[in-house]
Amino acid sequence: MLTLRFLNVADGDAALVEYRTSREVFRVLVDAGRADLEPCPGSSRAAVCAHLEALGIRRLDAVVITHLHQDHFAGLEALAKSVPIDTLYAGFFPAVSHPVVQLPEDAPKTVRGLGVCLEDWLRILSLLREKGTRFRPVCHDAWIPCPEGLALRMIVPDVRLALRRNRIWEELLAGKSPDMDRLYWSSKQRNPGSLRLELTHASRRVVLAGDCYGACWQEPPPLPCDLLKVPHHGDAKSLTEPLVQALRPAFAVISCSAVYDPRKDRPSPGAVELLREAGCRVFFTDCRPIPGGQENRLRSVDFLIGDDGVIHPPAP
């Protein structure tokens, strides 16, 4: 049996994949949310480490970080201090032994944000290295070793661009001060370069799209799926009509905050309508209405996929 828990980490991403056989339980965490969450009345949002503690989980077989934005990886630091992680998969592991991030004070906001993310990422990697976690770079499409009956594939949207981005970050960490235009591009490449994951079990297909904008993977058209974790928190960039028509998910989950963000249009009513027009039932991780007219106050939005292929969505 496959359980997918889309954890309520407010404006961030974290999904727990749990596969049970007669002999073992295999767990993979995809993204780890933010380090700190603002309280919200009526919401059951929590940091990833609190979610796993409540579930009684004391070990993870793998963690996948789809890309280096704080709302996807920063919660990994607290988690690493309490839960052993066997293997970490990500698109960037620095090769330099003594990294230094030096940016001019007038660097654009997104470049300064990149610098902070890289510094935080390096600190987390140092902690995990001390804990004995194995690092597995994902430079091209790759499979995570799984028990029989589950397949988990990681997809790099554009290998050439990912390698170019990584070279720029290595130069920055080596103190070579890359051209600001290149740094700006590499910072903006984080979302479209986000890893995507495809899971299959009992002929059912699940797509966890990280923050990869819809226009970045609508061509060639992807295979249909049964369950979609909508990219980029369901904003206007998250989906396109061609992508939704190709995927045709029966269910979709949007990981987002309880409060609509008009500046980011998150989650976008237009994106939600695209899904619903395609016959999809849409769920939100934070305190928002769910099918049946109720409001989601759960700690996570959970789906079960039985060994017979039957999908059990959250009860209305």
Coordinates of C-alpha atoms in Angstrom, one line a residue:
M1 CA 0.0 0.0 0.0
L2 CA 1.2 3.5 -0.9
T3 CA 0.4 6.5 1.3
L4 CA 1.0 10.0 0.2
R5 CA 0.8 12.7 2.8
F6 CA 0.9 16.3 1.6
L7 CA 2.0 18.0 4.8
N8 CA 0.5 21.3 5.9
V9 CA 3.6 23.5 6.0
A10 CA 1.8 26.7 5.0
D11 CA 3.4 28.5 2.1
G12 CA 5.9 25.8 1.3
D13 CA 6.2 22.2 0.1
A14 CA 6.7 18.8 1.8
A15 CA 5.3 15.5 0.8
L16 CA 5.8 12.2 2.6
V17 CA 5.8 9.0 0.5
E18 CA 5.3 5.9 2.6
Y19 CA 5.2 2.4 1.0
R20 CA 4.3 -0.6 3.1
T21 CA 4.9 -4.2 2.1
S22 CA 4.6 -7.4 4.2
R23 CA 8.3 -7.0 5.1
E24 CA 9.2 -3.4 5.3
V25 CA 8.1 0.3 5.4
F26 CA 9.9 2.5 2.9
R27 CA 9.7 6.3 3.4
V28 CA 10.8 9.2 1.2
L29 CA 10.3 12.9 2.0
V30 CA 10.0 15.2 -1.0
D31 CA 11.0 18.7 0.1
A32 CA 11.1 19.9 3.7
G33 CA 9.2 23.2 3.9
R34 CA 10.4 26.3 5.7
A35 CA 12.4 26.6 8.8
D36 CA 9.9 28.9 10.6
L37 CA 6.1 29.1 10.1
E38 CA 3.9 32.0 11.2
P39 CA 0.9 30.9 13.3
C40 CA -2.5 31.1 11.7
P41 CA -5.8 30.8 13.6
G42 CA -7.7 27.6 12.7
S43 CA -4.7 26.1 10.8
S44 CA -2.9 22.9 11.7
R45 CA 0.3 24.0 9.9
A46 CA 3.5 22.8 11.4
A47 CA 7.2 22.4 10.6
V48 CA 8.2 19.1 8.9
C49 CA 10.0 17.8 12.0
A50 CA 6.8 18.3 14.1
H51 CA 4.8 16.4 11.5
L52 CA 7.1 13.5 11.5
E53 CA 7.3 13.4 15.3
A54 CA 3.5 13.3 15.5
L55 CA 3.5 10.4 13.0
G56 CA 6.1 8.6 15.1
I57 CA 8.6 8.5 12.3
R58 CA 12.2 8.1 13.5
R59 CA 14.0 7.4 10.2
L60 CA 13.8 8.3 6.5
D61 CA 15.2 6.2 3.7
A62 CA 15.6 9.2 1.5
V63 CA 14.9 12.9 1.2
V64 CA 14.6 14.7 -2.2
I65 CA 15.1 18.4 -2.4
T66 CA 13.6 19.6 -5.7
H67 CA 15.4 23.0 -5.7
L68 CA 17.1 25.6 -3.5
H69 CA 14.3 27.9 -2.2
Q70 CA 13.8 28.3 1.5
D71 CA 10.2 27.1 1.4
H72 CA 11.4 23.7 0.0
F73 CA 14.6 23.0 1.9
A74 CA 15.1 25.1 5.0
G75 CA 13.1 22.8 7.2
L76 CA 15.6 20.1 6.6
E77 CA 18.0 21.6 9.1
A78 CA 15.8 20.9 12.2
L79 CA 14.8 17.6 10.7
A80 CA 18.4 16.5 10.3
K81 CA 19.0 17.0 14.1
S82 CA 16.2 14.6 15.1
V83 CA 15.6 12.1 12.3
P84 CA 18.4 9.9 10.6
I85 CA 18.3 10.3 6.8
D86 CA 19.9 7.5 4.8
T87 CA 20.2 9.3 1.4
L88 CA 19.8 12.9 0.3
Y89 CA 19.0 13.6 -3.4
A90 CA 19.4 17.1 -4.9
G91 CA 20.4 18.9 -8.0
F92 CA 23.4 20.7 -6.5
F93 CA 26.1 19.6 -4.1
P94 CA 29.1 21.9 -4.0
A95 CA 32.5 20.6 -4.9
V96 CA 34.6 23.3 -3.3
S97 CA 36.0 22.4 0.1
H98 CA 36.0 25.9 1.7
P99 CA 33.1 27.8 0.1
V100 CA 32.7 31.5 0.4
V101 CA 29.7 33.6 -0.8
Q102 CA 30.7 37.2 -1.6
L103 CA 28.2 39.5 -3.2
P104 CA 28.2 43.3 -3.7
E105 CA 25.7 45.2 -1.6
D106 CA 23.9 46.5 -4.7
A107 CA 23.2 43.0 -6.0
P108 CA 19.6 42.4 -7.1
K109 CA 17.3 41.0 -4.4
T110 CA 17.0 37.6 -6.1
V111 CA 20.8 37.3 -6.3
R112 CA 21.1 38.2 -2.6
G113 CA 18.4 35.6 -1.8
L114 CA 20.4 33.0 -3.8
G115 CA 23.4 33.8 -1.7
V116 CA 21.5 33.3 1.6
C117 CA 20.0 30.0 0.2
L118 CA 23.5 28.7 -0.7
E119 CA 24.9 29.6 2.7
D120 CA 22.0 27.8 4.4
W121 CA 22.2 24.8 2.1
L122 CA 26.0 24.4 2.8
R123 CA 25.3 24.5 6.6
I124 CA 22.6 21.9 6.3
L125 CA 24.9 19.7 4.2
S126 CA 27.7 20.0 6.8
L127 CA 25.3 18.8 9.5
L128 CA 24.0 15.9 7.4
R129 CA 27.5 14.8 6.5
E130 CA 28.3 14.6 10.2
K131 CA 25.2 12.5 10.7
G132 CA 26.3 10.0 8.0
T133 CA 23.8 10.9 5.3
R134 CA 24.8 9.8 1.8
F135 CA 24.6 12.5 -0.9
R136 CA 23.4 11.6 -4.4
P137 CA 23.6 14.4 -7.1
V138 CA 20.8 14.4 -9.6
C139 CA 22.3 15.7 -12.8
H140 CA 20.1 13.8 -15.2
D141 CA 16.9 11.7 -14.9
A142 CA 17.4 9.0 -12.3
W143 CA 15.6 6.4 -10.3
I144 CA 15.5 6.0 -6.5
P145 CA 16.0 2.4 -5.4
C146 CA 12.6 1.2 -4.0
P147 CA 11.0 -2.0 -2.8
E148 CA 9.4 -4.1 -5.5
G149 CA 6.0 -2.7 -6.5
L150 CA 7.0 1.0 -6.3
A151 CA 8.9 3.0 -8.9
L152 CA 10.2 6.5 -8.2
R153 CA 11.8 8.5 -11.0
M154 CA 13.4 11.9 -10.6
I155 CA 13.3 14.2 -13.7
V156 CA 15.7 17.0 -14.6
P157 CA 13.8 19.4 -16.9
D158 CA 16.9 20.5 -18.9
V159 CA 20.2 18.8 -18.2
R160 CA 22.2 21.4 -20.1
L161 CA 20.8 24.3 -18.2
A162 CA 21.2 22.5 -14.8
L163 CA 24.9 22.0 -15.5
R164 CA 25.3 25.6 -16.5
R165 CA 23.5 26.8 -13.3
N166 CA 25.7 24.5 -11.2
R167 CA 28.9 25.9 -12.8
I168 CA 27.9 29.4 -11.9
W169 CA 27.2 28.5 -8.3
E170 CA 30.5 26.7 -8.0
E171 CA 32.3 29.8 -9.3
L172 CA 30.5 31.9 -6.7
L173 CA 31.4 29.6 -3.9
A174 CA 35.0 29.5 -5.1
G175 CA 35.2 33.3 -4.8
K176 CA 35.4 33.9 -8.5
S177 CA 32.6 36.5 -8.6
P178 CA 30.6 35.5 -11.7
D179 CA 29.1 38.1 -13.9
M180 CA 26.0 39.5 -12.3
D181 CA 23.8 38.7 -15.3
R182 CA 24.8 35.1 -15.1
L183 CA 24.1 35.0 -11.3
Y184 CA 20.7 36.6 -11.9
W185 CA 19.9 34.0 -14.5
S186 CA 21.0 31.2 -12.2
S187 CA 18.8 32.5 -9.4
K188 CA 15.8 32.7 -11.7
Q189 CA 16.5 29.2 -13.0
R190 CA 15.8 27.6 -9.7
N191 CA 12.0 27.2 -10.2
P192 CA 12.0 26.1 -13.9
G193 CA 15.0 23.9 -13.1
S194 CA 13.2 22.2 -10.2
L195 CA 13.3 18.4 -10.1
R196 CA 10.0 16.6 -10.8
L197 CA 9.1 13.2 -9.4
E198 CA 7.0 10.4 -10.9
L199 CA 5.8 7.6 -8.8
T200 CA 4.0 4.5 -10.0
H201 CA 2.3 1.8 -8.0
A202 CA -0.4 -0.7 -9.0
S203 CA -0.6 1.0 -12.4
R204 CA -1.4 4.3 -10.8
R205 CA 0.8 7.3 -11.6
V206 CA 1.6 10.2 -9.3
V207 CA 3.4 13.4 -10.3
L208 CA 5.1 15.7 -7.8
A209 CA 6.1 18.7 -9.8
G210 CA 8.2 20.7 -7.4
D211 CA 8.0 24.3 -8.5
C212 CA 8.6 23.6 -12.2
Y213 CA 6.4 26.1 -14.1
G214 CA 3.8 24.5 -16.3
A215 CA 5.2 26.0 -19.5
C216 CA 8.5 24.3 -18.9
W217 CA 7.2 20.8 -19.3
Q218 CA 4.1 21.0 -21.4
E219 CA 6.1 19.9 -24.5
P220 CA 6.5 17.2 -25.3
P221 CA 3.1 16.4 -23.6
P222 CA 3.6 14.3 -20.5
L223 CA 1.8 11.1 -19.8
P224 CA -1.6 11.2 -18.0
C225 CA -1.5 10.9 -14.2
D226 CA -3.9 10.0 -11.5
L227 CA -2.7 12.4 -8.8
L228 CA -0.8 15.7 -9.3
K229 CA 1.0 17.8 -6.7
V230 CA 0.6 21.2 -8.5
P231 CA 3.8 23.1 -9.0
H232 CA 4.6 26.5 -7.5
H233 CA 1.8 26.5 -5.0
G234 CA -0.9 26.8 -7.7
D235 CA 0.0 30.3 -8.9
A236 CA -0.7 31.6 -12.4
K237 CA 2.6 30.1 -13.7
S238 CA 2.0 26.7 -12.3
L239 CA -0.2 25.3 -15.0
T240 CA -1.1 25.7 -18.6
E241 CA -4.2 24.4 -20.4
P242 CA -2.1 22.1 -22.7
L243 CA -0.4 20.6 -19.6
V244 CA -3.6 20.0 -17.7
Q245 CA -5.2 18.4 -20.8
A246 CA -2.2 16.1 -21.1
L247 CA -2.0 15.1 -17.5
R248 CA -5.8 14.9 -16.9
P249 CA -5.4 14.1 -13.1
A250 CA -8.3 12.8 -11.2
F251 CA -7.0 14.5 -8.1
A252 CA -4.7 17.5 -7.5
V253 CA -3.1 18.9 -4.3
I254 CA -2.0 22.5 -4.0
S255 CA 0.5 23.2 -1.2
C256 CA -0.2 26.8 -0.1
S257 CA -1.0 29.1 2.7
A258 CA -4.5 29.5 4.2
V259 CA -4.4 33.2 3.1
Y260 CA -4.6 34.1 -0.6
D261 CA -1.6 36.1 -1.7
P262 CA -2.8 38.7 -4.3
R263 CA 0.7 39.8 -5.1
K264 CA 1.8 36.3 -6.1
D265 CA -1.7 35.2 -7.2
R266 CA -1.3 32.2 -5.0
P267 CA -3.2 29.9 -5.3
S268 CA -4.5 31.3 -8.6
P269 CA -8.3 31.0 -9.2
G270 CA -7.4 30.5 -12.8
A271 CA -5.2 27.5 -12.2
V272 CA -7.8 25.9 -9.9
E273 CA -10.4 26.5 -12.6
L274 CA -8.3 24.8 -15.2
L275 CA -8.1 21.7 -13.1
R276 CA -11.8 21.6 -12.2
E277 CA -12.8 22.1 -15.8
A278 CA -10.8 19.0 -16.6
G279 CA -12.8 17.0 -14.0
C280 CA -10.2 17.1 -11.3
R281 CA -10.9 17.3 -7.6
V282 CA -8.6 19.9 -6.0
F283 CA -7.4 19.8 -2.4
F284 CA -5.4 22.4 -0.5
T285 CA -2.9 21.6 2.3
D286 CA -3.8 24.6 4.5
C287 CA -7.1 25.9 5.9
R288 CA -9.2 26.1 2.7
P289 CA -12.5 24.5 1.5
I290 CA -12.3 20.9 0.3
P291 CA -14.9 19.0 -1.7
G292 CA -18.1 18.6 0.3
G293 CA -18.1 22.2 1.5
Q294 CA -16.0 21.6 4.6
E295 CA -12.7 23.3 5.5
N296 CA -9.4 21.5 5.7
R297 CA -8.1 21.8 9.2
L298 CA -6.0 18.6 8.9
R299 CA -2.3 18.3 9.5
S300 CA -1.9 16.8 6.0
V301 CA -3.9 15.8 2.9
D302 CA -3.6 12.1 2.7
F303 CA -4.1 9.7 -0.2
L304 CA -3.9 5.9 -0.1
I305 CA -3.3 3.8 -3.2
G306 CA -4.0 0.1 -2.5
D307 CA -2.2 -2.8 -4.1
D308 CA -5.3 -3.2 -6.2
G309 CA -4.9 0.2 -7.7
V310 CA -7.9 1.8 -5.9
I311 CA -7.2 5.4 -4.8
H312 CA -8.7 6.5 -1.5
P313 CA -8.7 10.4 -1.4
P314 CA -9.3 12.4 1.8
A315 CA -12.8 11.9 3.2
P316 CA -15.1 14.9 2.4

